[in-house]
PDB file of N, CA and C in Angstrom:
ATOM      1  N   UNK A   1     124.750  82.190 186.668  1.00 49.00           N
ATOM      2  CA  UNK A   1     124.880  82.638 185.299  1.00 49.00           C
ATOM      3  C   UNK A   1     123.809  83.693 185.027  1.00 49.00           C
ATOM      4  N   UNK A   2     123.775  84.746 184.531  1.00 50.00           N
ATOM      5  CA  UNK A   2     123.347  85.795 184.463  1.00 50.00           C
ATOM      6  C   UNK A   2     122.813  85.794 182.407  1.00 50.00           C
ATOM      7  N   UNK A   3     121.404  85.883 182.631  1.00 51.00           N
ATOM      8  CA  UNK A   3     121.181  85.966 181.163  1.00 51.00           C
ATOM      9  C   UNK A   3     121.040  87.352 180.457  1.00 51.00           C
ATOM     10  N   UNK A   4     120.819  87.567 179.594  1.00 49.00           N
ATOM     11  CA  UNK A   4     120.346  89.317 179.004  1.00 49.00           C
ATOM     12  C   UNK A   4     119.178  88.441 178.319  1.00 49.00           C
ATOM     13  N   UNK A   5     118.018  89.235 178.285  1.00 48.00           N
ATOM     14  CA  UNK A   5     117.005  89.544 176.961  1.00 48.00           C
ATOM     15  C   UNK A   5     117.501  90.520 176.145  1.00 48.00           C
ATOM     16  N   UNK A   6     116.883  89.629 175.124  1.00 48.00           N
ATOM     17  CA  UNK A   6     117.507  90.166 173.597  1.00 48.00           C
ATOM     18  C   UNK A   6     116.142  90.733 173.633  1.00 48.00           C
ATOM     19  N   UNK A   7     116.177  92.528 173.703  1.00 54.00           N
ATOM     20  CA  UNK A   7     114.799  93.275 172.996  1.00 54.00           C
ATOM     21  C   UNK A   7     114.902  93.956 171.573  1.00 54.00           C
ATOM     22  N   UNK A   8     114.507  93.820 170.939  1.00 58.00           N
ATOM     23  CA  UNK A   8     113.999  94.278 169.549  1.00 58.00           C
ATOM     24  C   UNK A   8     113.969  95.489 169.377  1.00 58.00           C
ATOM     25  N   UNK A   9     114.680  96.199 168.678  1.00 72.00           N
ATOM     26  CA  UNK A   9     114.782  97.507 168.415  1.00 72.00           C
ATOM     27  C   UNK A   9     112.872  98.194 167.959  1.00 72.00           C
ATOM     28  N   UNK A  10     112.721  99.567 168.407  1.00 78.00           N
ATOM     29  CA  UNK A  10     111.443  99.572 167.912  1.00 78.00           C
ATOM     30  C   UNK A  10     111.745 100.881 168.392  1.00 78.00           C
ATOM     31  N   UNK A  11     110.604 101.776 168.664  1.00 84.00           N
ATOM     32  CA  UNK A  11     110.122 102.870 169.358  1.00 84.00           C
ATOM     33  C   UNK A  11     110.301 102.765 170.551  1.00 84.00           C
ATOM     34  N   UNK A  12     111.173 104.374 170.710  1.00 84.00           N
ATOM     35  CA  UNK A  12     111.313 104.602 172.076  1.00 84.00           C
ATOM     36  C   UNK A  12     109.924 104.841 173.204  1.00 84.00           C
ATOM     37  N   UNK A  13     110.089 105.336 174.307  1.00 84.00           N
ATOM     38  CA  UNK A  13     109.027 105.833 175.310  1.00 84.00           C
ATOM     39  C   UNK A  13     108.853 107.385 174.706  1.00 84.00           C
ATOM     40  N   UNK A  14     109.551 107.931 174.320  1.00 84.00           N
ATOM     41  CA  UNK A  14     109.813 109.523 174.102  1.00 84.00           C
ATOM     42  C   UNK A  14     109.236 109.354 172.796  1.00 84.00           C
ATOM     43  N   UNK A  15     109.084 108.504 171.995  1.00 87.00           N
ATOM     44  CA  UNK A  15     109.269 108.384 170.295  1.00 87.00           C
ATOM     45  C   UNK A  15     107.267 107.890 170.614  1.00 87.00           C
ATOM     46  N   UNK A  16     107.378 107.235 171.159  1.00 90.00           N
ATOM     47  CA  UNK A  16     105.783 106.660 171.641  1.00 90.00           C
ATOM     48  C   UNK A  16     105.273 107.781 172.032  1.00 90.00           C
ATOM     49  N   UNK A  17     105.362 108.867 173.172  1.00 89.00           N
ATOM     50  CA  UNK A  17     104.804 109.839 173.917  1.00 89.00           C
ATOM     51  C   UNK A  17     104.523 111.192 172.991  1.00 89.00           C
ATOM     52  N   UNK A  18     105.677 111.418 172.250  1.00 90.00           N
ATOM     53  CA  UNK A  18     105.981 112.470 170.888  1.00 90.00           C
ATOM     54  C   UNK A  18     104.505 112.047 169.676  1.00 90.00           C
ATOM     55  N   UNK A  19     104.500 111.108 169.424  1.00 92.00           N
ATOM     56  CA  UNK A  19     103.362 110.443 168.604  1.00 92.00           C
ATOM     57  C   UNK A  19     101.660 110.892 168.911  1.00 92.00           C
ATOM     58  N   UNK A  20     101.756 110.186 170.236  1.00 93.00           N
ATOM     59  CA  UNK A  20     100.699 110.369 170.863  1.00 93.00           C
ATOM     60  C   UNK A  20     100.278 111.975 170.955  1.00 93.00           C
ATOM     61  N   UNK A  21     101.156 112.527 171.604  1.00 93.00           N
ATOM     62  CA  UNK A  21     100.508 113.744 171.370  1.00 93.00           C
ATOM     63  C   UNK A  21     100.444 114.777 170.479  1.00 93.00           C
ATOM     64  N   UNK A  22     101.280 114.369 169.571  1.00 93.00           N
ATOM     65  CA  UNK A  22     101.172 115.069 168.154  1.00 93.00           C
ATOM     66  C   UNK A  22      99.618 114.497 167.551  1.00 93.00           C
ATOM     67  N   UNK A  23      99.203 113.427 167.622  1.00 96.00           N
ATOM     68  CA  UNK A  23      98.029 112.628 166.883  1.00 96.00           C
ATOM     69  C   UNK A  23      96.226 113.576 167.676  1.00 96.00           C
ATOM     70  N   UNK A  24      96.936 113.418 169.052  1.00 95.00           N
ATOM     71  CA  UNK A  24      96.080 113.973 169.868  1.00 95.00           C
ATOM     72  C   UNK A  24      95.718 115.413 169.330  1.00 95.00           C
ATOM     73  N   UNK A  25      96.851 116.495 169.406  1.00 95.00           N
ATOM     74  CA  UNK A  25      96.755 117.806 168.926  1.00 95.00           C
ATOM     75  C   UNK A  25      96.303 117.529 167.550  1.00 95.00           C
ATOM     76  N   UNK A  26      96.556 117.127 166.523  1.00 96.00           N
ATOM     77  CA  UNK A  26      95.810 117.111 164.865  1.00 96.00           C
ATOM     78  C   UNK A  26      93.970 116.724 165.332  1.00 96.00           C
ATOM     79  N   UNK A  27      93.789 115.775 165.935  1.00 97.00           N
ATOM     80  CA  UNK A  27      92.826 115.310 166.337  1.00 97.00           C
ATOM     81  C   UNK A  27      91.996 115.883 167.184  1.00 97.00           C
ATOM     82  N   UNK A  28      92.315 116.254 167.929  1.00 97.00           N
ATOM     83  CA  UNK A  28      91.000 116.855 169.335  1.00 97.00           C
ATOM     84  C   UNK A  28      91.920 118.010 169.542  1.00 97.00           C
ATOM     85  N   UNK A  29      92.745 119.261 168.632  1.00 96.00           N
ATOM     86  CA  UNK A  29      93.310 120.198 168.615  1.00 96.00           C
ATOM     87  C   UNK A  29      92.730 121.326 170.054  1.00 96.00           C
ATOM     88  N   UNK A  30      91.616 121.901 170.220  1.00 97.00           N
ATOM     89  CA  UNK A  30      90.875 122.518 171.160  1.00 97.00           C
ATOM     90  C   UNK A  30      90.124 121.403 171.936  1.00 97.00           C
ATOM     91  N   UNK A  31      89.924 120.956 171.973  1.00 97.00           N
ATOM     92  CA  UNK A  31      89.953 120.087 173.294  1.00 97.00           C
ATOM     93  C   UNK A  31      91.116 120.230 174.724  1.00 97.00           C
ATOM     94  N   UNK A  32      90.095 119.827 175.720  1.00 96.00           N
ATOM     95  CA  UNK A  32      90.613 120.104 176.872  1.00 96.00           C
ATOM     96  C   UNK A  32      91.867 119.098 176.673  1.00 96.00           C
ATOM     97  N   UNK A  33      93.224 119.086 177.053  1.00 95.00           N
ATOM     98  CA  UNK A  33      94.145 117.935 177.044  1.00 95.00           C
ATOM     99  C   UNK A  33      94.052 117.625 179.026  1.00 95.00           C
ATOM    100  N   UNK A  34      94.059 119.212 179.718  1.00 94.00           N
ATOM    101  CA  UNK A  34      94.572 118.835 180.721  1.00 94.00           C
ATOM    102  C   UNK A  34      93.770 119.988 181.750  1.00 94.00           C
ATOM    103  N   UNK A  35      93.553 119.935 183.012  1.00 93.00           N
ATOM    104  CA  UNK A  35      92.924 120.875 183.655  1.00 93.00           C
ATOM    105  C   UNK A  35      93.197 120.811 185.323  1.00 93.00           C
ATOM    106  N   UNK A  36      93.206 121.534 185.642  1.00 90.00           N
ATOM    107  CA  UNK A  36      93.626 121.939 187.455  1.00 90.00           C
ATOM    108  C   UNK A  36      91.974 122.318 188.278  1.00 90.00           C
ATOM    109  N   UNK A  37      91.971 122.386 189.159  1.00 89.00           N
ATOM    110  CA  UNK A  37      91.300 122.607 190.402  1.00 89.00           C
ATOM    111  C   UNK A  37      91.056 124.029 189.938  1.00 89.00           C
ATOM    112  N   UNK A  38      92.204 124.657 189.825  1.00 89.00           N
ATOM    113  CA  UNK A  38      91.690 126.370 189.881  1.00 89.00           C
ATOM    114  C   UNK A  38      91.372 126.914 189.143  1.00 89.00           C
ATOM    115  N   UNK A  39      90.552 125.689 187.509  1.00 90.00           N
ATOM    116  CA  UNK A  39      90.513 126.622 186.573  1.00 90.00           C
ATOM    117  C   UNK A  39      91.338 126.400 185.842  1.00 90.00           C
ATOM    118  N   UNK A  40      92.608 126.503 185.623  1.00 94.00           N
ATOM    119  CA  UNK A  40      93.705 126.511 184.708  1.00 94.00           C
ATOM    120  C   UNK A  40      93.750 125.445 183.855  1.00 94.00           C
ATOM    121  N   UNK A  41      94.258 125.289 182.463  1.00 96.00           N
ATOM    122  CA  UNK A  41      93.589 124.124 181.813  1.00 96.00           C
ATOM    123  C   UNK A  41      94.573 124.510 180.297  1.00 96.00           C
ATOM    124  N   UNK A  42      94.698 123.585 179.559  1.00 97.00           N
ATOM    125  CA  UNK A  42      96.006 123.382 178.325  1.00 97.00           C
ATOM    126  C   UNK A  42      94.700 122.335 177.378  1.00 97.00           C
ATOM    127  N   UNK A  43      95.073 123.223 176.514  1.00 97.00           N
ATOM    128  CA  UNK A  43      94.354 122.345 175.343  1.00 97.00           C
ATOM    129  C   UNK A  43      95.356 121.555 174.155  1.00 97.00           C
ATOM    130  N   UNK A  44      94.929 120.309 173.718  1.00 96.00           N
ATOM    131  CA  UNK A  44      95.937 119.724 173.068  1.00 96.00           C
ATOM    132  C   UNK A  44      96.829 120.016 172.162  1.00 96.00           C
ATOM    133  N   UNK A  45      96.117 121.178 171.349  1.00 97.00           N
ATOM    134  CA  UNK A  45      97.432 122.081 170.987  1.00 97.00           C
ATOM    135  C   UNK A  45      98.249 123.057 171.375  1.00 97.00           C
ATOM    136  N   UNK A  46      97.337 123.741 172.452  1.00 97.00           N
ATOM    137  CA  UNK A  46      98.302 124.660 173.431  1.00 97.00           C
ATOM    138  C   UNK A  46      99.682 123.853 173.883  1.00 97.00           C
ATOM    139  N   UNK A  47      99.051 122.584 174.338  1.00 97.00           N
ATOM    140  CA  UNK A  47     100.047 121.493 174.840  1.00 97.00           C
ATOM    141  C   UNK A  47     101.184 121.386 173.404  1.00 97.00           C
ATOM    142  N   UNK A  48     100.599 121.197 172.446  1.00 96.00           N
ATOM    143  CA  UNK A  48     101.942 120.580 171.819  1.00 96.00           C
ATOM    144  C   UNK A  48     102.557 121.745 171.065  1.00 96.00           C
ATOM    145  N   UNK A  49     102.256 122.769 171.057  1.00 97.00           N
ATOM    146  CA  UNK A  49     102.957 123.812 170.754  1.00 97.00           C
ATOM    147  C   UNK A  49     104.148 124.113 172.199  1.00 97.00           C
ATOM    148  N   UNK A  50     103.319 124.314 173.290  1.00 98.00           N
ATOM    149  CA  UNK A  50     104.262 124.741 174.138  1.00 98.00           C
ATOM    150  C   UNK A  50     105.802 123.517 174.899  1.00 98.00           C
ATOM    151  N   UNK A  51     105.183 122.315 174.204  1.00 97.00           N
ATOM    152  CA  UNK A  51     106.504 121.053 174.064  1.00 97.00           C
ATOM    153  C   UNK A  51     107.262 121.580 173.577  1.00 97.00           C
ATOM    154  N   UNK A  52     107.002 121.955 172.061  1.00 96.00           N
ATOM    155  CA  UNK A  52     107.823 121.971 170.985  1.00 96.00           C
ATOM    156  C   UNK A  52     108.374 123.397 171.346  1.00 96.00           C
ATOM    157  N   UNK A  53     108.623 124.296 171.707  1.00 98.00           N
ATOM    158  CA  UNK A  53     108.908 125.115 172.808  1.00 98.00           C
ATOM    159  C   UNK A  53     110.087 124.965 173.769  1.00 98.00           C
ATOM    160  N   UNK A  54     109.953 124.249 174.417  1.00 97.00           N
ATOM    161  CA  UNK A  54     110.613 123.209 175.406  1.00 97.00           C
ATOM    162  C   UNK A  54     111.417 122.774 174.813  1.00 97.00           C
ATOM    163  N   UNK A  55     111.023 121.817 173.751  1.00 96.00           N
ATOM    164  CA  UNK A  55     112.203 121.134 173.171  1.00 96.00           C
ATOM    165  C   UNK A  55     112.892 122.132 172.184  1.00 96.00           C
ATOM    166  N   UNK A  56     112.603 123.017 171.889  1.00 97.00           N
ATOM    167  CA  UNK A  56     114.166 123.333 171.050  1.00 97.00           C
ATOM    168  C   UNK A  56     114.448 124.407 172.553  1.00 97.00           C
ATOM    169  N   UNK A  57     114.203 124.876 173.326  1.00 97.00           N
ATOM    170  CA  UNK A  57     115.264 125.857 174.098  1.00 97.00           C
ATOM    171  C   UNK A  57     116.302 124.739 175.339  1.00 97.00           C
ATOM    172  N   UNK A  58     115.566 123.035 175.322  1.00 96.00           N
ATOM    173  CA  UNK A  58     116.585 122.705 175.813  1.00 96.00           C
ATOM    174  C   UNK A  58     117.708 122.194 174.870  1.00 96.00           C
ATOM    175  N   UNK A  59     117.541 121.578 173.266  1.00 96.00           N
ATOM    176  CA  UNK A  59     117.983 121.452 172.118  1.00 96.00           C
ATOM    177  C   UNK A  59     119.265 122.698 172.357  1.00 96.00           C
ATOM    178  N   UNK A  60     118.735 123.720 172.219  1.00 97.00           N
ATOM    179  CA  UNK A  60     119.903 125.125 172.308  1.00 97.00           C
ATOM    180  C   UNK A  60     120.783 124.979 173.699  1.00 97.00           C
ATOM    181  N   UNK A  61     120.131 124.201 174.578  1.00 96.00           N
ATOM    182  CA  UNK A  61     120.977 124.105 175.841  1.00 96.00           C
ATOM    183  C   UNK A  61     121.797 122.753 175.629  1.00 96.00           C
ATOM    184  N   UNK A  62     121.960 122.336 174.677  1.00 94.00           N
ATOM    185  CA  UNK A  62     122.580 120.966 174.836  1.00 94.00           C
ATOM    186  C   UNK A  62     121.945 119.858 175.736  1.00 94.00           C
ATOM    187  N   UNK A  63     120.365 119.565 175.659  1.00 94.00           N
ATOM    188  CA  UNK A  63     120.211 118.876 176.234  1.00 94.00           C
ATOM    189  C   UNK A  63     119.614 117.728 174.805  1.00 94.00           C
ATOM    190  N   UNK A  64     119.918 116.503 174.838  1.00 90.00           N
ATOM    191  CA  UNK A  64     119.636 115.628 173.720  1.00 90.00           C
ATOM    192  C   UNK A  64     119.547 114.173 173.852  1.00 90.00           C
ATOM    193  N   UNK A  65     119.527 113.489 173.145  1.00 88.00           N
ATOM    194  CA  UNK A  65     119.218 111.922 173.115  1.00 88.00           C
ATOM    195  C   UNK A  65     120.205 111.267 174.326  1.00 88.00           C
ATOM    196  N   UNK A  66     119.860 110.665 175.286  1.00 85.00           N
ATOM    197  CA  UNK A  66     120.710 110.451 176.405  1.00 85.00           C
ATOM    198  C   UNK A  66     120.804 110.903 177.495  1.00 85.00           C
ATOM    199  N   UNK A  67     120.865 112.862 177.453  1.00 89.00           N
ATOM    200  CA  UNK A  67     120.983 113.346 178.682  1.00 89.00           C
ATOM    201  C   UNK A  67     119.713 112.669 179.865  1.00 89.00           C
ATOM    202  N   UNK A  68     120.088 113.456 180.860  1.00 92.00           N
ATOM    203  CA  UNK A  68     119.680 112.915 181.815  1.00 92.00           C
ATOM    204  C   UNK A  68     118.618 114.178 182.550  1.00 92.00           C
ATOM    205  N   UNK A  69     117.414 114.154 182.560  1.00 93.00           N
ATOM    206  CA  UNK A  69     116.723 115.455 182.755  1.00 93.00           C
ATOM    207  C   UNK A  69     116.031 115.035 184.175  1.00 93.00           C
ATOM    208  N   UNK A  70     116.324 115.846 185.460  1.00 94.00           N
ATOM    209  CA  UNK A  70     115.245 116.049 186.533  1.00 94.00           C
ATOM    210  C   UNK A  70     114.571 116.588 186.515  1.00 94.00           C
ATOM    211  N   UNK A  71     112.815 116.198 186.603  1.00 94.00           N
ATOM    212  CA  UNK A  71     111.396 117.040 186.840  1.00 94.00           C
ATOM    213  C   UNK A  71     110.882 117.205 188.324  1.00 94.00           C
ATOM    214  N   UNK A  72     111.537 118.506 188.962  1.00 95.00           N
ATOM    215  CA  UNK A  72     110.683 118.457 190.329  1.00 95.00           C
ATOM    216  C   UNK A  72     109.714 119.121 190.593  1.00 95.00           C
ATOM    217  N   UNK A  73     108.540 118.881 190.388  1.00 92.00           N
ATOM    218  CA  UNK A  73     107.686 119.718 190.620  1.00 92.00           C
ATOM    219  C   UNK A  73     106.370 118.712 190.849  1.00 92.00           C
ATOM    220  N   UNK A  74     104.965 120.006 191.140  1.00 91.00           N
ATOM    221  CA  UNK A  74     104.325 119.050 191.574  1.00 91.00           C
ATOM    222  C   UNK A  74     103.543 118.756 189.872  1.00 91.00           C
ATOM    223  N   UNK A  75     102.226 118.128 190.063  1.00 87.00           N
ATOM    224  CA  UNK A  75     101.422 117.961 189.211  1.00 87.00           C
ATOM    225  C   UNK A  75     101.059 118.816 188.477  1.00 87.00           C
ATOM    226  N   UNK A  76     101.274 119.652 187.721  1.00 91.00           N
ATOM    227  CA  UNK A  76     100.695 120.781 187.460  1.00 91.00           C
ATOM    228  C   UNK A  76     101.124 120.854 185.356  1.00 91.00           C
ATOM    229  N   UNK A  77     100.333 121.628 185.019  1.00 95.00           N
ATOM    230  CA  UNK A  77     100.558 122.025 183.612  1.00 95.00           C
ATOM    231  C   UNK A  77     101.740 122.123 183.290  1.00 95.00           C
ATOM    232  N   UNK A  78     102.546 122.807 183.951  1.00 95.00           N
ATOM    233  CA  UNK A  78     104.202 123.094 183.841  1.00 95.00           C
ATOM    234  C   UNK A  78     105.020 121.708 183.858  1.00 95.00           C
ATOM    235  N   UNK A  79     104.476 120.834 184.639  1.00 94.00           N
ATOM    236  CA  UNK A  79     105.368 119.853 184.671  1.00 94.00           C
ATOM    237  C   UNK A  79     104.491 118.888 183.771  1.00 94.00           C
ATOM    238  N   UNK A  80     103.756 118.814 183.062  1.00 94.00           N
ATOM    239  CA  UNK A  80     102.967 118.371 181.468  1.00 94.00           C
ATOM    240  C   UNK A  80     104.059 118.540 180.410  1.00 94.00           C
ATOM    241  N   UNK A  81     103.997 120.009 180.429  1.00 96.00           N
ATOM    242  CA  UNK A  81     104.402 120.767 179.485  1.00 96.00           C
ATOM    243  C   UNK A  81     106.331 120.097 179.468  1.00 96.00           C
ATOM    244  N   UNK A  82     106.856 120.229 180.527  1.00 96.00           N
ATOM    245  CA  UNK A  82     108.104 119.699 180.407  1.00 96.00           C
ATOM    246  C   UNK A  82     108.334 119.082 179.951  1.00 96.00           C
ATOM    247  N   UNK A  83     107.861 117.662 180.659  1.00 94.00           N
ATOM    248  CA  UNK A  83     107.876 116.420 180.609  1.00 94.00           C
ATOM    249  C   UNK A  83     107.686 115.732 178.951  1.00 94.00           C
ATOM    250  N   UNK A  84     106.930 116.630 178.046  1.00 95.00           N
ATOM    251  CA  UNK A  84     106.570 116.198 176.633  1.00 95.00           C
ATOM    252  C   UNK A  84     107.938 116.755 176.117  1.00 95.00           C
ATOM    253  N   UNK A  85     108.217 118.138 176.482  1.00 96.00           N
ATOM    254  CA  UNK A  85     108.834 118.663 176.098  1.00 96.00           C
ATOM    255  C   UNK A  85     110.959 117.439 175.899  1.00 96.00           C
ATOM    256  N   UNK A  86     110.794 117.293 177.312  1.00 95.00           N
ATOM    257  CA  UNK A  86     112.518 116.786 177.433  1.00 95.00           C
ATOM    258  C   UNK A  86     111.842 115.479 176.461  1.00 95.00           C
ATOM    259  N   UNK A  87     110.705 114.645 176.935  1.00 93.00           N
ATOM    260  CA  UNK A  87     110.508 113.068 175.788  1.00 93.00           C
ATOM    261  C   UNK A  87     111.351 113.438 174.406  1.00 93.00           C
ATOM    262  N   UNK A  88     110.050 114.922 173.402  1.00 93.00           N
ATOM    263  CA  UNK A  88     110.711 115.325 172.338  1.00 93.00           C
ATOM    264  C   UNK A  88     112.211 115.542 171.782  1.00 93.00           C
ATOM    265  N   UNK A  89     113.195 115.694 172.606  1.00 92.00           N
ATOM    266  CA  UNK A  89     114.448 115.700 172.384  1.00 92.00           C
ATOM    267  C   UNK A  89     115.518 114.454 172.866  1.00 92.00           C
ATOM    268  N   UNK A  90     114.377 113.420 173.549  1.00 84.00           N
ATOM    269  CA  UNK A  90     115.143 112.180 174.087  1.00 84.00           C
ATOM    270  C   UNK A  90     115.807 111.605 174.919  1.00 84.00           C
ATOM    271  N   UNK A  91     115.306 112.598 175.875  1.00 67.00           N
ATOM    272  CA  UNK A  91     116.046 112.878 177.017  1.00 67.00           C
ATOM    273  C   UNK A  91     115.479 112.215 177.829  1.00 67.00           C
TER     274      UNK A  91
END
């Protein structure tokens, strides 16, 4: 016999992640958010500007609550930047 848990509607992972770094950017706005080896480096509002970015040009691509988004890349700012970016639209 096979049971289900009953989970409780609440906040998504995307709805949690969207939060966080919106709170982060109001908060520690110029602050470092993120930084590389070579120098290269995103500050918490650079970061959440360039999400919100992200999320409406995949928004215009039909990408939305459900779709299904692949991130291949390595560690890097770009794949930061995505990754907030597809959360923001729910993907």
């Amino acid at each position: 016999m096979r049971r289900s848990l009953s989970v409780a509607a609440g906040p998504t992972l995307p709805d949690v992640l969207t939060e966080i770094a919106r709170r982060a950017a109001d908060e520690f706005a110029d602050r470092i958010a993120y930084d590389v080896d070579d120098g290269t480096s995103i500050s918490y509002a650079e970061l959440d500007r360039a999400a919100d970015e992200v999320a409406a040009a995949l928004t215009e691509r039909g990408v939305g609550i459900g779709s299904v988004v692949a991130l291949v890349l390595p560690s890097t700012i770009d794949y930061l930047v995505l990754y907030l970016g597809v959360a923001r639209v729910g993907g």
